[in-house]
XYZ file of C-alpha atoms in Angstrom:
271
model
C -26.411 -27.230 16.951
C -26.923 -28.279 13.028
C -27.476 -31.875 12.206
C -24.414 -31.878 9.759
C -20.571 -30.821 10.940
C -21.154 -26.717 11.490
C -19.255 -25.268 8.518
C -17.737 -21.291 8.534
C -16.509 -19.482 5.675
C -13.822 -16.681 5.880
C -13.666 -14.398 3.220
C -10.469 -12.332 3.982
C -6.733 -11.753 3.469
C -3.480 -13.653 4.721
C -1.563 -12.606 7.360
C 1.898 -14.051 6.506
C 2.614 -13.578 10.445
C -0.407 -16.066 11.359
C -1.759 -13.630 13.985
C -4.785 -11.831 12.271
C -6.494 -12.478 9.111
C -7.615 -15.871 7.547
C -4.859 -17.542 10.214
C -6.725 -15.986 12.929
C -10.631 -16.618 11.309
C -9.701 -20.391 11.063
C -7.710 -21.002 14.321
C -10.754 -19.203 15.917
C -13.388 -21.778 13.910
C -11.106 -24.742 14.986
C -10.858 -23.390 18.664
C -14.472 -23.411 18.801
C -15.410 -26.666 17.297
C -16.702 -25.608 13.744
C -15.008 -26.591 10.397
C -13.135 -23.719 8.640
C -13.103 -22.802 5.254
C -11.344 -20.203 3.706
C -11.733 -17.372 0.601
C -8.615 -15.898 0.069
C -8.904 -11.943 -0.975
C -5.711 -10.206 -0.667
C -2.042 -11.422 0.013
C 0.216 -9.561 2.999
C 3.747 -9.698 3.733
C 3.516 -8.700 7.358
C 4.657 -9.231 10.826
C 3.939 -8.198 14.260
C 5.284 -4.510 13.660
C 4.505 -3.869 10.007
C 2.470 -4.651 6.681
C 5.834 -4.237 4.207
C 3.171 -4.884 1.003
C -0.387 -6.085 0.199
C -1.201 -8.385 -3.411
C -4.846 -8.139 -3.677
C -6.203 -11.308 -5.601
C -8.294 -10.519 -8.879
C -11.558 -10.429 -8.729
C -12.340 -13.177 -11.209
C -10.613 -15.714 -8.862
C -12.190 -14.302 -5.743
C -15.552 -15.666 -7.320
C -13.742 -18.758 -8.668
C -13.131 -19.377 -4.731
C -16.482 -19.020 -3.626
C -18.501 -20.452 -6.321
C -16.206 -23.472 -5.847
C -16.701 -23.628 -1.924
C -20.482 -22.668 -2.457
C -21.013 -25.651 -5.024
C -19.650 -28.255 -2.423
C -19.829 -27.314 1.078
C -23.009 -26.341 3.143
C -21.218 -22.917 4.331
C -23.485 -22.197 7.885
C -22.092 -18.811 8.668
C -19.860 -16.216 7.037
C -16.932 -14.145 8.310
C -15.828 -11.341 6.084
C -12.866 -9.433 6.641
C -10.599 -7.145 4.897
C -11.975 -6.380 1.402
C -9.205 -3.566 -0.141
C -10.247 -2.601 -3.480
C -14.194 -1.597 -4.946
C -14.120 -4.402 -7.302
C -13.513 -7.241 -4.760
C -16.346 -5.993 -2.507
C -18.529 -6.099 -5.833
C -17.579 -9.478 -6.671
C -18.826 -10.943 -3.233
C -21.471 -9.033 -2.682
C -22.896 -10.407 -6.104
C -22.284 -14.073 -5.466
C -23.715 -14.013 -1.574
C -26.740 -12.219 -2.848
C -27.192 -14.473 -5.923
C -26.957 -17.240 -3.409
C -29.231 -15.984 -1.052
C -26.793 -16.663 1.993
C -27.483 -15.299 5.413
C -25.432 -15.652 8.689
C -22.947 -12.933 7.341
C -20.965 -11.437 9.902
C -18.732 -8.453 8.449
C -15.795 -6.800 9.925
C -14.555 -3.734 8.287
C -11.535 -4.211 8.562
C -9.454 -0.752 7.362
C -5.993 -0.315 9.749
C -3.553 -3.351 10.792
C -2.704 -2.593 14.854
C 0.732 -1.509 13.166
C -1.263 1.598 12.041
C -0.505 0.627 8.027
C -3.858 0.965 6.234
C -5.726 -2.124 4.531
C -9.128 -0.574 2.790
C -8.343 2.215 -0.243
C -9.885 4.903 0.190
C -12.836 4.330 -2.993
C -13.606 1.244 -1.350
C -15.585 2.942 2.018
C -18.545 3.528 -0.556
C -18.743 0.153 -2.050
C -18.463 -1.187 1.433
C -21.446 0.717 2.995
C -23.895 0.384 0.014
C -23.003 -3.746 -1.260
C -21.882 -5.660 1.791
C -23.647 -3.764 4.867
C -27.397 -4.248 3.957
C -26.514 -8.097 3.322
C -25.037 -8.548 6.879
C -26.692 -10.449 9.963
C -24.005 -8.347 12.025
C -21.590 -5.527 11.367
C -18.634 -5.596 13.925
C -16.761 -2.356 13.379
C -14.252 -0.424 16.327
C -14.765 3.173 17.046
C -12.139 4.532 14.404
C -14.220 2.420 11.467
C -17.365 3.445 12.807
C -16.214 7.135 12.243
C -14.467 6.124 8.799
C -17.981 4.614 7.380
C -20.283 7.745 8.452
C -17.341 10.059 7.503
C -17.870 11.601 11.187
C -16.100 11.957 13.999
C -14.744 9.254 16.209
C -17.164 8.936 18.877
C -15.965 10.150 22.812
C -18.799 9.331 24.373
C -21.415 6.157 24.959
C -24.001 8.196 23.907
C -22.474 9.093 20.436
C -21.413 5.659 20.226
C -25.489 5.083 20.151
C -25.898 7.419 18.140
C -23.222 6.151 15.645
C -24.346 2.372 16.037
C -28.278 3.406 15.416
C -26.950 5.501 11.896
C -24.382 1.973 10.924
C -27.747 0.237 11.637
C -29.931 2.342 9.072
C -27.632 0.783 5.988
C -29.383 -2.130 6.188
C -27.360 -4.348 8.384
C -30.033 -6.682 11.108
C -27.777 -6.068 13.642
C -24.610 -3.766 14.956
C -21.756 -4.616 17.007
C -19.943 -1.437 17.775
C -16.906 -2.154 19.866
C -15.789 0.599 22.349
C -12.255 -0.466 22.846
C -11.108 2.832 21.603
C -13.175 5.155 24.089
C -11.569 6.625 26.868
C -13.115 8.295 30.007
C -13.155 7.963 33.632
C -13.623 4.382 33.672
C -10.896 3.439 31.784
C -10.017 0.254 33.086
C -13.146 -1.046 31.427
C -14.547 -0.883 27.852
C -18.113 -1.337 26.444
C -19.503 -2.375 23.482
C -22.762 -2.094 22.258
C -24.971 -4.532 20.384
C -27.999 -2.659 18.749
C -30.498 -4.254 16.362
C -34.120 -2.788 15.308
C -35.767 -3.738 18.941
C -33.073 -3.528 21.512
C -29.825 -2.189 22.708
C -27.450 -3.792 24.835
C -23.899 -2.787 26.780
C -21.531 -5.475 26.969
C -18.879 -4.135 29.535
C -16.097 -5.778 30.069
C -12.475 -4.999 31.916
C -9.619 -3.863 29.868
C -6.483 -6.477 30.113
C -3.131 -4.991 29.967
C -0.966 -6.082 27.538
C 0.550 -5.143 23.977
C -0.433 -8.729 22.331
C -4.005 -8.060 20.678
C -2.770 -8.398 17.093
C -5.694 -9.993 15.615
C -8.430 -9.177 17.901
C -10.896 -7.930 16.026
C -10.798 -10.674 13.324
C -10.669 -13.158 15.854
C -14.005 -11.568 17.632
C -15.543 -11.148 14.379
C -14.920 -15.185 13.549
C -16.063 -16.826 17.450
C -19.755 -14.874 16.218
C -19.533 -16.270 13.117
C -18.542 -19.736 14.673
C -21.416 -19.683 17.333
C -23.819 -18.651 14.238
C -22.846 -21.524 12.278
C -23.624 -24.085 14.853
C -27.344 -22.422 15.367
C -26.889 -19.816 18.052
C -29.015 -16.398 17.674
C -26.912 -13.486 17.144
C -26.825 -12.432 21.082
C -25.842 -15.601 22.527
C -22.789 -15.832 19.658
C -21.734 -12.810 20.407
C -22.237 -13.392 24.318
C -19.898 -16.644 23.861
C -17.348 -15.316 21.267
C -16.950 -12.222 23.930
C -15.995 -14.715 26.575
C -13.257 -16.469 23.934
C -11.638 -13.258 23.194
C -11.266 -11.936 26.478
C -9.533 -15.549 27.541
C -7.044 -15.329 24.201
C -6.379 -11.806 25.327
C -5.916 -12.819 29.068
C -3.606 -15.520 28.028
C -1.527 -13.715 25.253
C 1.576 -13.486 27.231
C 2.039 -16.913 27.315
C 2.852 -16.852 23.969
C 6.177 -15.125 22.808
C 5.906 -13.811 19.143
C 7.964 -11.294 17.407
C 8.875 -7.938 18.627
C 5.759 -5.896 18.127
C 1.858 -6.688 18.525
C 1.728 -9.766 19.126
C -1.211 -12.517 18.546
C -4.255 -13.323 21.248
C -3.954 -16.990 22.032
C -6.442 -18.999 20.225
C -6.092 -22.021 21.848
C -5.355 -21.067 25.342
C -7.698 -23.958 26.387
C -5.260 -26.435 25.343
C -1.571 -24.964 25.650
């Protein structure tokens, strides 16, 4: 644990539903006992069934954000989330290496659960060459995985290595590549795999039935940023923020939102 009040940044877009996004990056910070801050890159008008429109913020205020949170708060970690256009990717990637800042977890984030699509299409390049060799961790699902090596989706644990150890060689420290799209003869389970330059390790865990995982991946993405910020090594965060998810997922139901995909429940500790 830090001396000071552990402080997390997210750097992502607004989920006018609440369930993914900056709403889900914060309530996951709060949840887990580390202040939230918040950089604000794109606007969404969207529910649990559907993004009806995206308003990307300029890039000029992007900065304005983070210089201004930068020049006050001692930021511990870094969540970054969905990034839409080339110049906004730019923009950050500038400031957090002029900075020199380090806990940087990134999520690529590129497809709502709705299926609508969040990262343009010229953005995959800026992504992979300015934001992945400045991240501690890179947390993407199978179909991003396959979207940032332009190959296939992996069907197998062994291409899933194989994918994870090529994410790796862009420069990220470490790779979080989550198998919650793979399907086989075990499919009541799912495992991810955490890879870094001296070890691999499979993080199985059982698949929970239910249609309210809106979120989940931004939520993940935050609980490893949370543990970073209050001093954990990248393992252990992701060891703890693993155990957080699967209890929001296991205790989604509670929770009645909307008609679609709904939200995990972030504070199923306390309601």
């Amino acid at each position: 644990m830090t001396d000071s009040t552990p402080i997390a940044l997210t750097i992502a877009g607004s989920d006018s539903g609440g369930g993914a996004g900056i709403q889900a990056d914060l309530k996951a910070f709060s949840a887990l006992g580390v202040y939230g801050a918040s950089v604000i890159t794109a606007l969404t008008a969207q529910n649990t069934r559907e993004v009806r429109a995206i308003h990307d913020v300029p890039a000029a205020f992007i900065a304005d954000q983070l210089n201004t949170v930068f020049d006050d708060l001692a930021v511990n970690a870094i969540k970054i989330g969905m990034l839409s256009r080339p110049e906004t990717i730019q923009t950050i990637a500038c400031i957090l290496k002029e900075r020199a800042l380090s806990n940087i977890v990134l999520d690529p984030v590129m497809v709502a659960k709705s299926g609508d699509k969040l990262l343009a299409d010229e953005s995959v390049d800026a992504l992979r060459s300015e934001l992945l060799p400045l991240a501690t961790l890179i947390t993407p699902n199978l179909p991003e995985a396959s979207v940032l090596l332009d190959l296939p989706e992996a069907q197998n644990e062994q291409q899933m290595r194989e994918q994870a150890g090529a994410l790796l060689r862009f420069g990220p420290s470490a790779v979080l590549i989550k198998g919650g799209h793979l399907a086989g003869s075990a499919s009541n389970e799912s495992a991810d795999l955490l890879l870094d330059a001296a070890a691999e390790r499979w993080l199985p865990a059982r698949r929970i039935s239910t249609r309210n995982t809106h979120g989940t991946g931004c939520t993940l993405s935050s609980a490893i940023a949370a543990g970073l910020a209050k001093g954990l090594a990248v393992g252990q965060a992701v060891d703890e923020a693993k155990a957080y998810i699967t209890d929001a997922i296991k205790a989604a139901d509670r929770l009645q939102i909307g008609s679609g995909h709904g939200p995990t429940h972030h504070f199923h500790r306390w309601w």
